[in-house]
Coordinates of C-alpha atoms in Angstrom, one line a residue:
X27 CA -6.5 -8.5 23.0
X28 CA -8.3 -7.4 19.8
X29 CA -8.0 -3.8 18.5
X30 CA -5.2 -1.7 19.9
X31 CA -5.3 1.9 20.9
X32 CA -2.9 4.4 19.5
X33 CA -1.0 4.5 22.8
X34 CA -0.6 0.7 22.9
X35 CA 0.8 0.9 19.3
X36 CA 3.3 3.6 20.4
X37 CA 4.3 1.7 23.5
X38 CA 4.9 -1.4 21.5
X39 CA 7.1 0.6 19.1
X40 CA 9.2 1.9 22.0
X41 CA 9.6 -1.6 23.4
X42 CA 11.1 -2.9 20.2
X43 CA 14.7 -2.6 19.0
X44 CA 14.9 -2.7 15.2
X45 CA 18.1 -1.8 13.4
X46 CA 17.2 1.3 11.3
X47 CA 19.9 3.1 9.4
X48 CA 18.8 6.7 8.4
X49 CA 20.8 9.8 7.6
X50 CA 24.1 8.4 8.9
X51 CA 22.5 7.2 12.2
X52 CA 21.6 3.8 13.6
X53 CA 18.3 4.0 15.4
X54 CA 17.1 1.2 17.6
X55 CA 15.3 2.8 20.6
X56 CA 12.6 5.4 21.3
X57 CA 11.4 5.4 17.8
X58 CA 8.3 7.4 18.6
X59 CA 10.5 10.3 19.7
X60 CA 12.9 10.3 16.8
X61 CA 12.4 13.2 14.3
X62 CA 12.4 10.8 11.3
X63 CA 9.7 8.6 12.6
X64 CA 7.7 10.6 15.2
X65 CA 5.1 12.2 13.0
X66 CA 4.4 9.0 11.1
X67 CA 4.1 7.0 14.3
X68 CA 1.5 9.5 15.5
X69 CA -0.4 9.3 12.3
X70 CA -0.6 5.5 12.5
X71 CA -1.5 5.8 16.2
X72 CA -4.5 7.9 15.1
X73 CA -5.6 5.1 12.8
X74 CA -5.6 2.7 15.7
X75 CA -7.5 5.1 17.9
X76 CA -10.2 5.5 15.2
X77 CA -11.1 1.8 15.8
X78 CA -12.2 2.8 19.3
X79 CA -14.1 6.0 18.2
X80 CA -17.8 5.4 18.2
X81 CA -18.0 7.4 14.9
X82 CA -15.8 4.9 13.1
X83 CA -15.9 1.7 15.1
X84 CA -18.7 -0.1 13.3
X85 CA -17.0 0.6 9.9
X86 CA -13.5 -0.3 11.0
X87 CA -14.1 -3.4 13.1
X88 CA -15.8 -6.8 13.3
X89 CA -16.1 -9.5 15.9
X90 CA -13.4 -12.1 16.3
X91 CA -14.8 -15.6 15.7
X92 CA -12.5 -17.0 18.4
X93 CA -12.5 -14.5 21.2
X94 CA -15.6 -12.3 20.7
X95 CA -13.4 -9.2 20.8
X96 CA -13.4 -6.5 18.2
X97 CA -10.8 -6.9 15.5
X98 CA -10.0 -4.9 12.4
X99 CA -12.5 -5.6 9.6
X100 CA -9.7 -6.2 7.1
X101 CA -9.4 -9.6 8.9
X102 CA -13.0 -10.5 8.0
X103 CA -13.1 -13.5 5.7
X104 CA -15.6 -12.5 3.0
X105 CA -18.4 -15.1 2.6
X106 CA -21.2 -12.8 1.5
X107 CA -21.6 -9.6 -0.6
X108 CA -22.2 -7.8 2.7
X109 CA -18.8 -9.0 3.9
X110 CA -17.1 -7.5 0.9
X111 CA -19.0 -4.2 1.4
X112 CA -17.9 -4.2 5.0
X113 CA -14.3 -4.7 4.1
X114 CA -14.6 -1.8 1.6
X115 CA -16.2 0.5 4.2
X116 CA -13.3 -0.2 6.6
X117 CA -10.6 0.5 4.0
X118 CA -12.5 3.6 2.9
X119 CA -12.7 4.9 6.4
X120 CA -8.9 4.9 6.9
X121 CA -8.3 6.0 3.3
X122 CA -10.6 9.1 3.8
X123 CA -8.5 10.0 6.8
X124 CA -5.2 9.9 4.9
X125 CA -6.8 11.0 1.6
X126 CA -5.2 7.9 0.1
X127 CA -1.7 9.1 0.7
X128 CA -0.9 6.2 3.1
X129 CA -0.2 3.2 0.9
X130 CA 0.7 0.7 3.6
X131 CA -2.0 1.0 6.3
X132 CA -2.4 -2.3 8.1
X133 CA -5.4 -3.4 6.0
X134 CA -3.2 -3.9 3.0
X135 CA -1.2 -6.9 4.3
X136 CA -4.1 -8.0 6.5
X137 CA -6.0 -8.6 3.3
X138 CA -3.2 -10.8 2.0
X139 CA -3.1 -12.8 5.3
X140 CA -6.9 -13.2 5.3
X141 CA -6.9 -14.8 1.8
X142 CA -3.9 -16.9 2.5
X143 CA -5.3 -18.3 5.8
X144 CA -8.4 -19.5 3.9
X145 CA -6.6 -21.1 0.9
X146 CA -6.4 -24.6 2.2
X147 CA -6.6 -26.2 -1.3
X148 CA -3.6 -24.2 -2.5
X149 CA -1.3 -25.1 0.4
X150 CA -2.4 -28.7 0.2
X151 CA -0.6 -28.9 -3.2
X152 CA 2.7 -28.4 -1.3
X153 CA 2.3 -29.4 2.3
X154 CA -0.9 -28.8 4.4
X155 CA 1.3 -27.8 7.3
X156 CA 2.0 -24.5 5.5
X157 CA -1.7 -23.7 5.4
X158 CA -2.0 -24.6 9.1
X159 CA 1.0 -22.3 10.0
X160 CA -0.3 -19.3 8.0
X161 CA -3.8 -19.7 9.5
X162 CA -2.3 -19.7 13.0
X163 CA -0.2 -16.6 12.0
X164 CA -3.2 -14.9 10.6
X165 CA -5.1 -15.4 13.9
X166 CA -2.0 -14.1 15.8
X167 CA -2.0 -11.0 13.6
X168 CA -5.7 -10.5 13.9
X169 CA -5.9 -10.9 17.7
X170 CA -2.9 -8.6 18.3
X171 CA -3.9 -6.0 15.7
X172 CA -0.4 -6.0 14.1
X173 CA 1.0 -3.7 11.5
X174 CA 3.0 -5.6 8.9
X175 CA 5.3 -4.4 6.2
X176 CA 6.6 -6.6 3.4
X177 CA 9.3 -6.9 0.8
X178 CA 8.8 -6.9 -2.9
X179 CA 11.7 -7.4 -5.2
X180 CA 15.5 -8.1 -5.4
X181 CA 17.8 -5.1 -5.1
X182 CA 18.0 -3.1 -8.3
X183 CA 21.5 -4.0 -9.4
X184 CA 21.4 -5.9 -12.7
X185 CA 17.9 -6.3 -14.0
X186 CA 19.2 -8.1 -17.2
X187 CA 19.7 -11.3 -15.2
X188 CA 17.7 -13.2 -12.5
X189 CA 18.3 -13.0 -8.8
X190 CA 20.2 -16.3 -8.8
X191 CA 22.7 -14.8 -11.2
X192 CA 23.4 -11.4 -9.5
X193 CA 26.8 -11.4 -7.8
X194 CA 26.9 -15.2 -8.0
X195 CA 23.5 -15.5 -6.3
X196 CA 24.8 -13.8 -3.2
X197 CA 22.8 -10.6 -3.5
X198 CA 19.1 -11.4 -3.3
X199 CA 17.5 -12.7 0.0
X200 CA 17.7 -16.5 -0.1
X201 CA 17.7 -19.6 2.1
X202 CA 21.3 -20.4 2.9
X203 CA 20.6 -23.1 5.5
X204 CA 17.7 -25.4 6.3
X205 CA 17.7 -26.7 9.9
X206 CA 15.4 -29.0 11.8
X207 CA 14.0 -26.0 13.7
X208 CA 13.9 -23.4 10.8
X209 CA 15.9 -21.7 8.1
X210 CA 18.6 -19.1 7.8
X211 CA 18.1 -16.2 5.3
X212 CA 20.9 -14.1 3.9
X213 CA 20.8 -11.3 1.3
X214 CA 18.6 -8.2 0.6
X215 CA 15.1 -7.3 -0.6
X216 CA 13.3 -4.2 -1.5
X217 CA 11.0 -2.3 -0.7
X218 CA 9.7 -2.3 2.8
X219 CA 7.4 0.7 3.0
X220 CA 6.5 1.9 6.6
X221 CA 9.2 -0.5 7.9
X222 CA 10.4 1.7 10.8
X223 CA 7.1 1.6 12.6
X224 CA 5.9 -1.9 11.7
X225 CA 5.5 -4.9 14.1
X226 CA 6.2 -7.6 11.6
X227 CA 8.0 -8.1 8.2
X228 CA 6.3 -10.5 5.7
X229 CA 8.7 -11.9 3.1
X230 CA 6.4 -13.2 0.4
X231 CA 7.1 -14.4 -3.1
X232 CA 7.0 -11.5 -5.5
X233 CA 9.0 -12.4 -8.6
X234 CA 8.7 -15.0 -11.3
X235 CA 10.7 -18.0 -10.4
X236 CA 12.0 -20.2 -13.2
X237 CA 11.8 -23.5 -11.2
X238 CA 15.4 -24.4 -11.9
X239 CA 17.7 -25.8 -9.1
X240 CA 19.5 -22.4 -9.0
X241 CA 16.3 -20.6 -8.1
X242 CA 15.2 -23.0 -5.4
X243 CA 16.8 -21.0 -2.5
X244 CA 14.6 -18.0 -3.5
X245 CA 11.3 -19.9 -3.3
X246 CA 10.0 -19.2 0.2
X247 CA 7.5 -17.2 2.2
X248 CA 8.1 -16.3 5.9
X249 CA 7.3 -13.8 8.6
X250 CA 9.8 -12.3 11.0
X251 CA 9.5 -9.8 13.9
X252 CA 10.6 -6.4 12.8
X253 CA 13.4 -6.4 15.4
X254 CA 14.6 -9.9 14.7
X255 CA 18.3 -10.4 15.4
X256 CA 20.6 -9.6 12.4
X257 CA 17.8 -7.9 10.4
X258 CA 18.7 -4.4 9.2
X259 CA 16.7 -1.7 7.4
X260 CA 18.4 0.9 5.2
X261 CA 15.9 3.7 5.2
X262 CA 15.6 6.4 2.7
X263 CA 15.9 10.0 3.8
X264 CA 12.6 11.4 5.0
X265 CA 10.7 13.8 2.7
X266 CA 9.4 15.8 5.6
X267 CA 11.9 18.7 5.9
X268 CA 10.9 19.6 9.5
X269 CA 8.3 22.1 8.7
X270 CA 5.0 22.5 10.5
X271 CA 1.6 21.1 9.5
X272 CA 0.8 24.3 7.8
X273 CA 3.9 24.5 5.6
X274 CA 4.2 20.7 4.9
X275 CA 0.7 19.5 5.5
X276 CA 1.1 16.1 3.7
X277 CA 4.7 15.3 4.3
X278 CA 4.5 16.2 8.0
X279 CA 1.7 13.6 8.4
X280 CA 2.0 10.9 5.7
X281 CA 5.6 10.4 4.8
X282 CA 5.9 6.6 4.9
X283 CA 9.6 5.8 5.0
X284 CA 10.7 3.1 2.5
X285 CA 13.6 0.8 3.2
X286 CA 15.9 -1.9 1.8
X287 CA 15.9 -5.0 4.0
X288 CA 19.2 -6.7 4.8
X289 CA 19.1 -10.3 6.1
X290 CA 22.4 -11.0 7.7
X291 CA 21.9 -14.7 8.5
X292 CA 18.5 -14.2 10.0
X293 CA 16.9 -17.2 11.6
X294 CA 13.2 -18.0 11.0
X295 CA 11.6 -20.8 13.1
X296 CA 9.4 -23.4 11.4
X297 CA 6.1 -22.0 12.6
X298 CA 6.8 -18.8 10.6
X299 CA 7.7 -20.6 7.4
X300 CA 4.7 -20.7 5.1
X301 CA 6.3 -22.0 1.9
X302 CA 9.7 -23.6 1.3
X303 CA 10.6 -24.7 -2.2
X304 CA 7.7 -25.3 -4.7
X305 CA 8.6 -22.4 -7.1
X306 CA 5.4 -23.2 -9.1
X307 CA 3.3 -22.5 -6.0
X308 CA 5.4 -19.4 -5.2
X309 CA 4.6 -18.1 -8.6
X310 CA 0.9 -18.6 -8.0
X311 CA 1.0 -17.2 -4.5
X312 CA -1.2 -14.2 -5.2
X313 CA -3.4 -15.5 -8.0
X314 CA -4.4 -18.9 -6.7
X315 CA -4.9 -18.0 -3.1
X316 CA -7.1 -14.9 -3.6
X317 CA -4.5 -12.7 -1.9
X318 CA -4.1 -10.6 -5.0
X319 CA -7.8 -10.0 -5.3
X320 CA -8.3 -8.9 -1.7
X321 CA -5.2 -6.8 -1.7
X322 CA -6.2 -5.1 -4.9
X323 CA -9.7 -4.5 -3.6
X324 CA -8.1 -2.6 -0.8
X325 CA -5.8 -0.6 -3.1
X326 CA -8.6 0.4 -5.5
X327 CA -10.7 1.6 -2.6
X328 CA -7.8 3.6 -1.3
X329 CA -7.0 5.2 -4.7
X330 CA -10.6 6.3 -5.1
X331 CA -10.2 8.3 -1.9
X332 CA -7.0 9.8 -3.4
X333 CA -8.8 10.7 -6.6
X334 CA -11.5 12.4 -4.6
X335 CA -8.9 14.4 -2.7
X336 CA -7.4 15.7 -5.9
X337 CA -10.8 16.6 -7.3
X338 CA -11.6 18.4 -4.0
X339 CA -8.2 20.2 -4.0
X340 CA -8.5 21.3 -7.7
X341 CA -12.1 22.5 -7.1
X342 CA -11.0 24.6 -4.1
X343 CA -8.1 26.1 -6.0
X344 CA -10.4 27.0 -8.9
X345 CA -12.9 28.7 -6.7
X346 CA -10.2 30.4 -4.6
X347 CA -8.7 32.3 -7.5
X348 CA -11.7 32.5 -9.8
X349 CA -10.6 30.2 -12.6
X350 CA -13.3 27.5 -12.3
X351 CA -15.4 29.1 -15.0
X352 CA -12.7 28.8 -17.6
X353 CA -13.2 26.1 -20.2
X354 CA -9.7 24.6 -20.0
X355 CA -10.0 24.4 -16.2
X356 CA -13.4 22.7 -16.4
X357 CA -11.9 20.2 -18.8
X358 CA -9.4 19.3 -16.1
X359 CA -12.1 19.1 -13.4
X360 CA -14.2 16.9 -15.7
X361 CA -11.2 14.6 -16.1
X362 CA -10.9 14.3 -12.3
X363 CA -14.7 13.7 -11.9
X364 CA -14.5 10.9 -14.5
X365 CA -11.6 9.2 -12.7
X366 CA -13.4 9.4 -9.4
X367 CA -16.6 7.8 -10.9
X368 CA -14.7 5.2 -12.9
X369 CA -12.8 4.2 -9.8
X370 CA -15.9 3.8 -7.7
X371 CA -17.6 1.9 -10.5
X372 CA -14.7 -0.5 -10.8
X373 CA -14.9 -1.3 -7.1
X374 CA -18.6 -1.9 -7.2
X375 CA -18.4 -3.9 -10.4
X376 CA -15.7 -6.2 -8.9
X377 CA -17.9 -6.8 -5.9
X378 CA -21.0 -7.4 -8.0
X379 CA -19.2 -10.1 -10.0
X380 CA -17.6 -11.7 -7.0
X381 CA -17.3 -15.5 -7.1
X382 CA -16.8 -18.1 -4.4
X383 CA -13.4 -19.7 -4.3
X384 CA -12.9 -23.5 -3.9
X385 CA -12.4 -22.8 -0.2
X386 CA -15.6 -20.9 0.2
X387 CA -14.2 -17.3 0.1
X388 CA -16.1 -14.7 -1.9
X389 CA -13.5 -13.0 -4.0
X390 CA -14.1 -9.8 -6.0
X391 CA -13.9 -10.2 -9.7
X392 CA -10.2 -10.3 -10.6
X393 CA -10.4 -9.1 -14.2
X394 CA -12.2 -6.0 -13.1
X395 CA -9.7 -5.3 -10.4
X396 CA -6.8 -6.1 -12.8
X397 CA -8.2 -3.5 -15.2
X398 CA -8.3 -1.0 -12.3
X399 CA -4.7 -1.6 -11.2
X400 CA -3.5 -1.2 -14.8
X401 CA -5.5 2.0 -15.2
X402 CA -4.9 4.0 -12.1
X403 CA -1.0 4.1 -12.1
X404 CA -1.1 6.0 -15.4
X405 CA -4.1 8.3 -14.9
X406 CA -2.8 9.3 -11.5
X407 CA 0.3 10.9 -13.0
X408 CA -2.0 13.6 -14.3
X409 CA -3.1 14.7 -10.8
X410 CA -0.1 16.7 -9.8
X411 CA 0.2 18.1 -13.3
X412 CA -3.4 19.4 -13.1
X413 CA -2.7 21.1 -9.7
X414 CA 0.5 22.7 -11.1
X415 CA -1.3 24.0 -14.1
X416 CA -4.1 25.5 -12.1
X417 CA -1.8 27.1 -9.5
X418 CA 0.9 28.1 -11.9
X419 CA 3.3 30.7 -10.4
X420 CA 1.2 30.8 -7.3
X421 CA 3.1 27.8 -6.1
X422 CA 6.3 29.8 -6.2
X423 CA 5.0 32.7 -4.2
X424 CA 4.2 31.1 -0.8
X425 CA 5.4 32.7 2.4
X426 CA 5.5 30.4 5.4
X427 CA 3.3 30.4 8.4
X428 CA 6.0 32.2 10.4
X429 CA 5.9 35.1 7.9
X430 CA 2.3 35.9 9.0
X431 CA 3.9 37.3 12.2
X432 CA 6.1 39.8 10.4
X433 CA 4.3 40.4 7.1
X434 CA 0.7 39.9 8.0
X435 CA -0.6 43.0 6.4
X436 CA 1.2 42.4 3.1
X437 CA 0.0 38.8 3.0
X438 CA -3.6 39.8 3.7
X439 CA -3.6 42.4 1.0
X440 CA -1.5 41.0 -1.8
X441 CA -2.0 37.2 -1.4
X442 CA -5.7 37.0 -0.9
X443 CA -7.9 35.1 -3.3
X444 CA -11.3 35.6 -4.8
X445 CA -13.0 33.8 -2.0
X446 CA -10.2 33.4 0.6
X447 CA -8.2 35.7 2.9
X448 CA -4.5 35.9 2.4
X449 CA -3.6 33.4 5.2
X450 CA -6.4 31.0 4.0
X451 CA -5.1 31.1 0.4
X452 CA -1.5 30.5 1.6
X453 CA -2.7 27.4 3.5
X454 CA -4.5 26.0 0.5
X455 CA -1.6 26.6 -1.8
X456 CA 0.8 25.0 0.7
X457 CA -1.4 21.9 0.4
X458 CA -1.3 22.1 -3.3
X459 CA 2.5 22.6 -3.2
X460 CA 3.0 19.4 -1.1
X461 CA 0.6 17.5 -3.4
X462 CA 2.2 18.5 -6.7
X463 CA 5.8 19.8 -6.5
X464 CA 7.7 18.7 -3.4
X465 CA 9.8 15.6 -2.9
X466 CA 6.8 14.1 -1.1
X467 CA 4.7 14.6 -4.2
X468 CA 7.3 13.1 -6.5
X469 CA 7.6 10.0 -4.3
X470 CA 3.8 9.6 -4.3
X471 CA 3.8 9.7 -8.1
X472 CA 6.6 7.2 -8.4
X473 CA 5.0 5.0 -5.8
X474 CA 1.6 4.9 -7.5
X475 CA 3.1 4.3 -10.9
X476 CA 5.1 1.2 -9.9
X477 CA 2.8 0.1 -7.1
X478 CA 2.1 -3.3 -8.6
X479 CA 5.3 -3.4 -10.7
X480 CA 6.4 -2.3 -14.2
X481 CA 3.2 -1.1 -16.0
X482 CA 4.5 -2.5 -19.3
X483 CA 4.9 -6.0 -17.8
X484 CA 1.6 -5.7 -16.0
X485 CA -0.1 -4.9 -19.3
X486 CA 1.5 -7.9 -20.9
X487 CA 0.4 -10.1 -18.0
X488 CA -3.2 -8.7 -18.3
X489 CA -3.3 -9.5 -22.1
X490 CA -1.9 -13.0 -21.6
X491 CA -4.2 -13.8 -18.7
X492 CA -7.4 -12.4 -20.1
X493 CA -9.8 -14.7 -22.0
X494 CA -10.3 -13.0 -25.3
X495 CA -11.5 -16.0 -27.1
X496 CA -15.3 -15.2 -26.7
X497 CA -14.9 -11.8 -28.3
X498 CA -12.6 -13.1 -31.0
X499 CA -15.2 -15.8 -31.8
X500 CA -17.9 -13.1 -32.2
X501 CA -15.7 -11.4 -34.8
X502 CA -15.1 -14.7 -36.7
X503 CA -18.8 -15.5 -36.5
X504 CA -19.6 -12.1 -38.0
X505 CA -17.2 -12.6 -40.8
X506 CA -18.6 -16.0 -41.5
X507 CA -22.2 -14.8 -41.9
X508 CA -23.8 -15.2 -45.2
X509 CA -24.3 -11.6 -46.3

């Protein structure tokens, strides 16, 4: 089939029957019409439609090696520098549309599948059949243009002990039965972003496994259809409060619902099991396959688009109310410019230092990407702070769009800006409000801060994994010189 249209995506959603719990309601039918999911489904439909738009098609798609049909370029296995650049262009095209606010577009998990499908050497360490299965699944996802969500971590109950020790090991998703035709999974996992509108759920290793017999049931990687029997999603309340695109411009378009996944004895057939046991391989799932590198390449590209958005928004605000000439405002704008350029430089540097894997996949330089993923979560916390500082009380004096009908003259006179009419200034500041002070903005900040996990643990992992011996040797050599 190749690339889907937005309507095909919506039709597939309405044909599915997932078990979604949200705001005291169980939703399983007509997802595209439900108020909690309708706008998000339409936004993602637009992403699928962009693949067919002549203005974007060359950037977003490539040719399938098996069918000759167009498929999403995030499925392109990078063999050359040009392939990496094409993958970046595809990610950037979608990221520019969402201004980086959509963290789970299909290209994120597609990138993981692309690396995993090529990592034959890695899977051979366990059982080559796992590599064959995930390659077949990758081709299935590629040719059907699927949108996948995935789970990350055990439920946040008692972080002082491992998953095997929480509630006697009965809490975290685990294998409770191995059968000749597959496995049974019971328990829960977090955090399935965009789960309500996904086609598939990928349950990949994501925590450090100790390799003890007690942890063996938690060592697995599988894929299940999003409406698999006995699979349930506990969705958080939406952050779009029902306002229109003017009053909630970001939340109304980009609120990706997050969910806890409950496996109530869910059956997974053998052809969808990509690892079973082998905790040492589960621990190396992202590093040794290249999945971490391709996923992070996508993320850093997306976050550059988000940095650009905040630079553009801050610049528009500064011009609108005549503060862009003040030194303290220019200092903030300079900070945003630095972050945009540093982000772009890190992406290019990672590509420039790319190296071929043992399986012939050209992977962007991990150390550079790792620096980027440790850097962005912290610097991005400043973005809403800068917007709040620039807008100040203007964020608390915002009539809604409907008020233009009854107070148009007052709005035009008293809420105008230096370079904008009253209605134009309100629209700009509504955008600033949604980007800096609403529940949607708060979730975005939290999401980016913990995107790859606890920043403190990430920093420790970066230090422990970085080869510092060459620079230490230079210091020792300097001290040993005969002065």
